[in-house]
CSV table of C-alpha atoms and ligand atoms in Angstrom, one decimal:
chain,number,residue,atom,x,y,z
A,1,UNK,CA,12.9,2.5,-19.3
A,2,UNK,CA,11.2,4.7,-21.8
A,3,UNK,CA,7.6,3.5,-21.5
A,4,UNK,CA,5.5,2.0,-18.8
A,5,UNK,CA,3.4,-1.1,-19.8
A,6,UNK,CA,0.5,-2.8,-18.1
A,7,UNK,CA,3.0,-5.2,-16.5
A,8,UNK,CA,5.1,-2.3,-15.2
A,9,UNK,CA,2.0,-0.9,-13.6
A,10,UNK,CA,1.4,-4.2,-11.8
A,11,UNK,CA,5.0,-4.0,-10.5
A,12,UNK,CA,4.3,-0.4,-9.4
A,13,UNK,CA,1.2,-1.3,-7.4
A,14,UNK,CA,3.1,-4.1,-5.7
A,15,UNK,CA,6.0,-1.8,-4.9
A,16,UNK,CA,3.6,0.8,-3.5
A,17,UNK,CA,1.9,-1.8,-1.4
A,18,UNK,CA,5.2,-3.0,0.1
A,19,UNK,CA,6.5,0.5,0.8
A,20,UNK,CA,3.2,1.6,2.4
A,21,UNK,CA,3.1,-1.6,4.5
A,22,UNK,CA,6.7,-1.0,5.7
A,23,UNK,CA,5.6,2.5,6.9
A,24,UNK,CA,2.2,1.6,8.2
A,25,UNK,CA,2.9,2.3,11.9
A,26,UNK,CA,4.6,5.6,11.0
A,27,UNK,CA,1.5,6.7,9.0
A,28,UNK,CA,-0.8,5.7,11.8
A,29,UNK,CA,1.3,7.7,14.2
A,30,UNK,CA,1.2,10.8,12.0
A,31,UNK,CA,-2.6,10.5,11.6
A,32,UNK,CA,-3.0,10.1,15.4
A,33,UNK,CA,-1.4,13.5,15.9
A,34,UNK,CA,-3.9,15.2,13.6
A,35,UNK,CA,-6.8,12.8,13.1
A,36,UNK,CA,-7.9,9.4,14.3
A,37,UNK,CA,-4.8,7.3,13.8
A,38,UNK,CA,-6.0,5.0,11.1
A,39,UNK,CA,-4.4,6.2,7.9
A,40,UNK,CA,-1.6,3.6,7.8
A,41,UNK,CA,-3.9,0.7,8.5
A,42,UNK,CA,-6.5,1.9,6.0
A,43,UNK,CA,-4.1,2.5,3.1
A,44,UNK,CA,-1.9,-0.5,3.6
A,45,UNK,CA,-5.0,-2.7,3.7
A,46,UNK,CA,-6.3,-1.0,0.5
A,47,UNK,CA,-3.0,-1.4,-1.4
A,48,UNK,CA,-2.6,-5.1,-0.3
A,49,UNK,CA,-6.0,-5.9,-2.0
A,50,UNK,CA,-5.1,-3.7,-4.9
A,51,UNK,CA,-1.8,-5.5,-5.4
A,52,UNK,CA,-3.4,-8.9,-5.2
A,53,UNK,CA,-6.1,-8.0,-7.7
A,54,UNK,CA,-3.6,-6.3,-10.1
A,55,UNK,CA,-1.5,-9.5,-10.1
A,56,UNK,CA,-4.5,-11.5,-11.0
A,57,UNK,CA,-5.3,-9.5,-14.1
A,58,UNK,CA,-4.8,-11.3,-17.5
A,59,UNK,CA,-2.4,-9.3,-19.7
A,60,UNK,CA,-3.8,-5.9,-18.5
A,61,UNK,CA,-3.3,-2.5,-20.1
A,62,UNK,CA,-2.0,0.3,-17.8
A,63,UNK,CA,-5.6,1.6,-17.7
A,64,UNK,CA,-6.9,-1.8,-16.5
A,65,UNK,CA,-4.4,-1.8,-13.6
A,66,UNK,CA,-5.2,1.7,-12.6
A,67,UNK,CA,-9.0,1.0,-12.7
A,68,UNK,CA,-8.7,-2.2,-10.7
A,69,UNK,CA,-6.6,-0.3,-8.1
A,70,UNK,CA,-9.2,2.5,-7.9
A,71,UNK,CA,-11.9,-0.1,-7.2
A,72,UNK,CA,-9.9,-1.9,-4.6
A,73,UNK,CA,-9.1,1.3,-2.8
A,74,UNK,CA,-12.7,2.6,-2.9
A,75,UNK,CA,-14.1,-0.7,-1.7
A,76,UNK,CA,-11.6,-1.6,1.0
A,77,UNK,CA,-9.9,1.5,2.4
A,78,UNK,CA,-12.9,3.3,3.8
A,79,UNK,CA,-12.6,6.7,5.4
A,80,UNK,CA,-12.5,10.0,3.6
A,81,UNK,CA,-9.2,9.2,2.0
A,82,UNK,CA,-10.3,5.8,0.4
A,83,UNK,CA,-12.7,7.8,-1.8
A,84,UNK,CA,-10.0,10.3,-2.6
A,85,UNK,CA,-7.2,7.8,-3.5
A,86,UNK,CA,-9.8,5.8,-5.5
A,87,UNK,CA,-10.8,8.9,-7.4
A,88,UNK,CA,-7.2,9.7,-8.2
A,89,UNK,CA,-6.6,6.2,-9.8
A,90,UNK,CA,-10.0,6.2,-11.5
A,91,UNK,CA,-9.5,9.6,-13.2
A,92,UNK,CA,-6.0,8.5,-14.2
A,93,UNK,CA,-7.3,5.3,-15.7
A,94,UNK,CA,-9.9,7.1,-17.7
A,95,UNK,CA,-7.3,9.3,-19.3
A,96,UNK,CA,-5.2,6.4,-20.6
A,97,UNK,CA,-7.8,3.9,-21.3
A,98,UNK,CA,-6.9,3.2,-24.9
A,99,UNK,CA,-3.1,3.1,-24.4
A,100,UNK,CA,-0.9,0.1,-24.1
A,101,UNK,CA,2.2,2.1,-23.1
A,102,UNK,CA,2.7,5.3,-21.2
A,103,UNK,CA,5.4,7.9,-21.8
A,104,UNK,CA,6.2,10.8,-19.6
A,105,UNK,CA,3.6,13.0,-21.2
A,106,UNK,CA,0.9,10.4,-20.4
A,107,UNK,CA,2.2,10.2,-16.8
A,108,UNK,CA,1.9,14.0,-16.5
A,109,UNK,CA,-1.5,14.1,-18.0
A,110,UNK,CA,-3.0,11.3,-16.0
A,111,UNK,CA,-1.6,12.5,-12.7
A,112,UNK,CA,-2.9,16.0,-13.5
A,113,UNK,CA,-6.4,14.4,-14.1
A,114,UNK,CA,-6.1,12.5,-10.9
A,115,UNK,CA,-5.2,15.6,-8.9
A,116,UNK,CA,-8.1,17.5,-10.4
A,117,UNK,CA,-10.4,14.7,-9.5
A,118,UNK,CA,-9.2,14.7,-5.9
A,119,UNK,CA,-9.5,18.5,-5.6
A,120,UNK,CA,-13.1,18.4,-7.0
A,121,UNK,CA,-14.2,15.6,-4.7
A,122,UNK,CA,-12.4,16.7,-1.5
A,123,UNK,CA,-12.6,20.5,-2.1
A,124,UNK,CA,-9.2,20.9,-0.5
A,125,UNK,CA,-6.7,23.5,-1.8
A,126,UNK,CA,-2.9,23.8,-1.8
A,127,UNK,CA,-1.6,24.9,1.6
A,128,UNK,CA,-4.4,23.2,3.6
A,129,UNK,CA,-2.2,20.4,5.0
A,130,UNK,CA,-3.5,17.5,3.0
A,131,UNK,CA,-2.3,15.0,0.4
A,132,UNK,CA,-2.7,17.8,-2.2
A,133,UNK,CA,0.4,19.5,-0.8
A,134,UNK,CA,2.5,16.5,-1.9
A,135,UNK,CA,0.5,15.6,-5.0
A,136,UNK,CA,0.4,19.0,-6.7
A,137,UNK,CA,4.2,19.6,-6.6
A,138,UNK,CA,4.8,16.0,-7.9
A,139,UNK,CA,2.4,16.6,-10.8
A,140,UNK,CA,4.1,19.9,-11.5
A,141,UNK,CA,7.5,18.1,-11.7
A,142,UNK,CA,6.0,15.5,-14.1
A,143,UNK,CA,4.7,18.3,-16.3
A,144,UNK,CA,7.9,20.4,-16.4
A,145,UNK,CA,10.7,17.8,-16.3
A,146,UNK,CA,12.8,17.3,-19.5
A,147,UNK,CA,14.5,14.2,-18.2
A,148,UNK,CA,14.2,10.6,-19.2
A,149,UNK,CA,11.2,8.8,-17.7
A,150,UNK,CA,13.2,7.5,-14.8
A,151,UNK,CA,14.8,11.0,-14.2
A,152,UNK,CA,11.3,12.5,-14.4
A,153,UNK,CA,10.1,10.1,-11.7
A,154,UNK,CA,13.0,10.9,-9.4
A,155,UNK,CA,12.2,14.6,-9.8
A,156,UNK,CA,8.5,13.9,-9.0
A,157,UNK,CA,9.5,11.9,-5.9
A,158,UNK,CA,11.8,14.7,-4.7
A,159,UNK,CA,9.0,17.3,-5.2
A,160,UNK,CA,6.5,15.1,-3.3
A,161,UNK,CA,9.1,14.8,-0.5
A,162,UNK,CA,9.5,18.5,-0.1
A,163,UNK,CA,5.8,19.0,-0.4
A,164,UNK,CA,5.1,16.5,2.4
A,165,UNK,CA,7.8,18.1,4.6
A,166,UNK,CA,6.3,21.5,4.0
A,167,UNK,CA,3.0,20.3,5.6
A,168,UNK,CA,4.8,20.3,9.0
A,169,UNK,CA,4.4,24.1,9.2
A,170,UNK,CA,0.8,24.2,7.9
A,171,UNK,CA,-2.4,24.7,9.8
A,172,UNK,CA,-5.0,22.1,8.7
A,173,UNK,CA,-8.0,23.5,6.8
A,174,UNK,CA,-9.7,20.4,5.6
A,175,UNK,CA,-10.8,17.0,6.8
A,176,UNK,CA,-10.7,15.7,10.4
A,177,UNK,CA,-7.4,17.5,11.1
A,178,UNK,CA,-9.1,20.9,10.8
A,179,UNK,CA,-10.4,20.5,14.3
A,180,UNK,CA,-6.8,20.2,15.6
A,181,UNK,CA,-6.1,23.8,14.5
A,182,UNK,CA,-2.8,25.3,15.6
A,183,UNK,CA,-1.9,22.2,17.6
A,184,UNK,CA,-1.2,20.5,14.3
A,185,UNK,CA,1.8,22.7,13.5
A,186,UNK,CA,4.9,20.7,14.0
A,187,UNK,CA,3.4,17.5,12.6
A,188,UNK,CA,3.6,16.2,9.1
A,189,UNK,CA,0.3,15.3,7.3
A,190,UNK,CA,-0.3,11.6,7.0
A,191,UNK,CA,-1.9,11.7,3.5
A,192,UNK,CA,0.9,13.9,2.1
A,193,UNK,CA,3.3,11.3,3.5
A,194,UNK,CA,1.6,8.4,1.8
A,195,UNK,CA,1.6,10.3,-1.5
A,196,UNK,CA,5.3,10.8,-1.0
A,197,UNK,CA,5.7,7.0,-0.4
A,198,UNK,CA,3.8,6.3,-3.6
A,199,UNK,CA,6.0,8.6,-5.7
A,200,UNK,CA,9.1,7.1,-4.1
A,201,UNK,CA,7.9,3.6,-5.1
A,202,UNK,CA,7.2,4.9,-8.6
A,203,UNK,CA,10.8,6.3,-8.8
A,204,UNK,CA,12.2,3.0,-7.5
A,205,UNK,CA,10.6,0.9,-10.3
A,206,UNK,CA,10.9,3.2,-13.3
B,301,ADP,P1,-9.9,9.8,7.7
B,301,ADP,O1,-9.6,11.2,7.8
B,301,ADP,O2,-11.3,9.5,7.2
B,301,ADP,O3,-9.6,9.0,8.9
B,301,ADP,P2,-7.4,8.8,6.6
B,301,ADP,O4,-6.9,8.9,8.0
B,301,ADP,O5,-7.2,7.6,5.8
B,301,ADP,O6,-9.0,9.2,6.5
B,301,ADP,O7,-6.7,10.0,5.7
B,301,ADP,C1,-6.4,11.2,6.3
B,301,ADP,C2,-5.7,12.0,5.2
B,301,ADP,O8,-6.6,12.4,4.2
B,301,ADP,C3,-5.2,13.4,5.7
B,301,ADP,O9,-3.9,13.2,6.3
B,301,ADP,C4,-5.2,14.3,4.5
B,301,ADP,O10,-4.0,14.2,3.8
B,301,ADP,C5,-6.3,13.6,3.6
B,301,ADP,N1,-7.5,14.4,3.5
B,301,ADP,C6,-8.5,14.6,4.4
B,301,ADP,N2,-9.4,15.4,3.9
B,301,ADP,C7,-9.0,15.7,2.6
B,301,ADP,C8,-9.6,16.5,1.6
B,301,ADP,N3,-10.8,17.1,1.7
B,301,ADP,N4,-8.9,16.6,0.4
B,301,ADP,C9,-7.7,16.0,0.2
B,301,ADP,N5,-7.2,15.2,1.2
B,301,ADP,C10,-7.8,15.1,2.4
B,302,MG,MG1,-7.7,8.9,9.8
């Protein structure tokens, strides 16, 4: 695959929804150690609605699918992370709104825009044990890869995986988990893990 079309984006949102749903309990468990234990339930519910709405779109562009996903996540996920995931997809959709096909440069630019949106909205920084710690390395891999689209996505997924694993050793500095302090060391961050699952789904369909 060289380009991603609107139909490919629908396939992606469905694949993300399935992968997140299969890991729902694990995500709840991770969030229970650092927060309130609802991340798996929230995000799997959000992506179930996003997948349903994406499949109902009539001949959508990639931007249409991303925007519809943003709205579904913002409206149904709730919690602090619903707004953050929604922002990611909304900023990404705005960047590619006039395109019918996305190449690896488009993917890099729109994920960079999404990352910047999440950082602006949530004020978290790299190393603070949040979704940023998986997202930022994945975006960096998208920007620097010289592989085919599918090779690029595999590199991004690998970068998100190492980023998520690296959160185990971090002390949380943002969100609810901040109050757990040093007791959080030894636990992987739930949001970084769901970002990893999203990029794994992306690699699996590209
Ligand atoms: P809530 O904290 O409202 O219960 P979730 O449980 O759905 O929301 O999501 C928790 C995840 O959100 C955390 O694991 C972390 O990765 C991410 N998160 C929390 N606060 C921030 C922030 N300010 N910026 C980026 N990500 C954040
Ligand atoms: Mg939570």
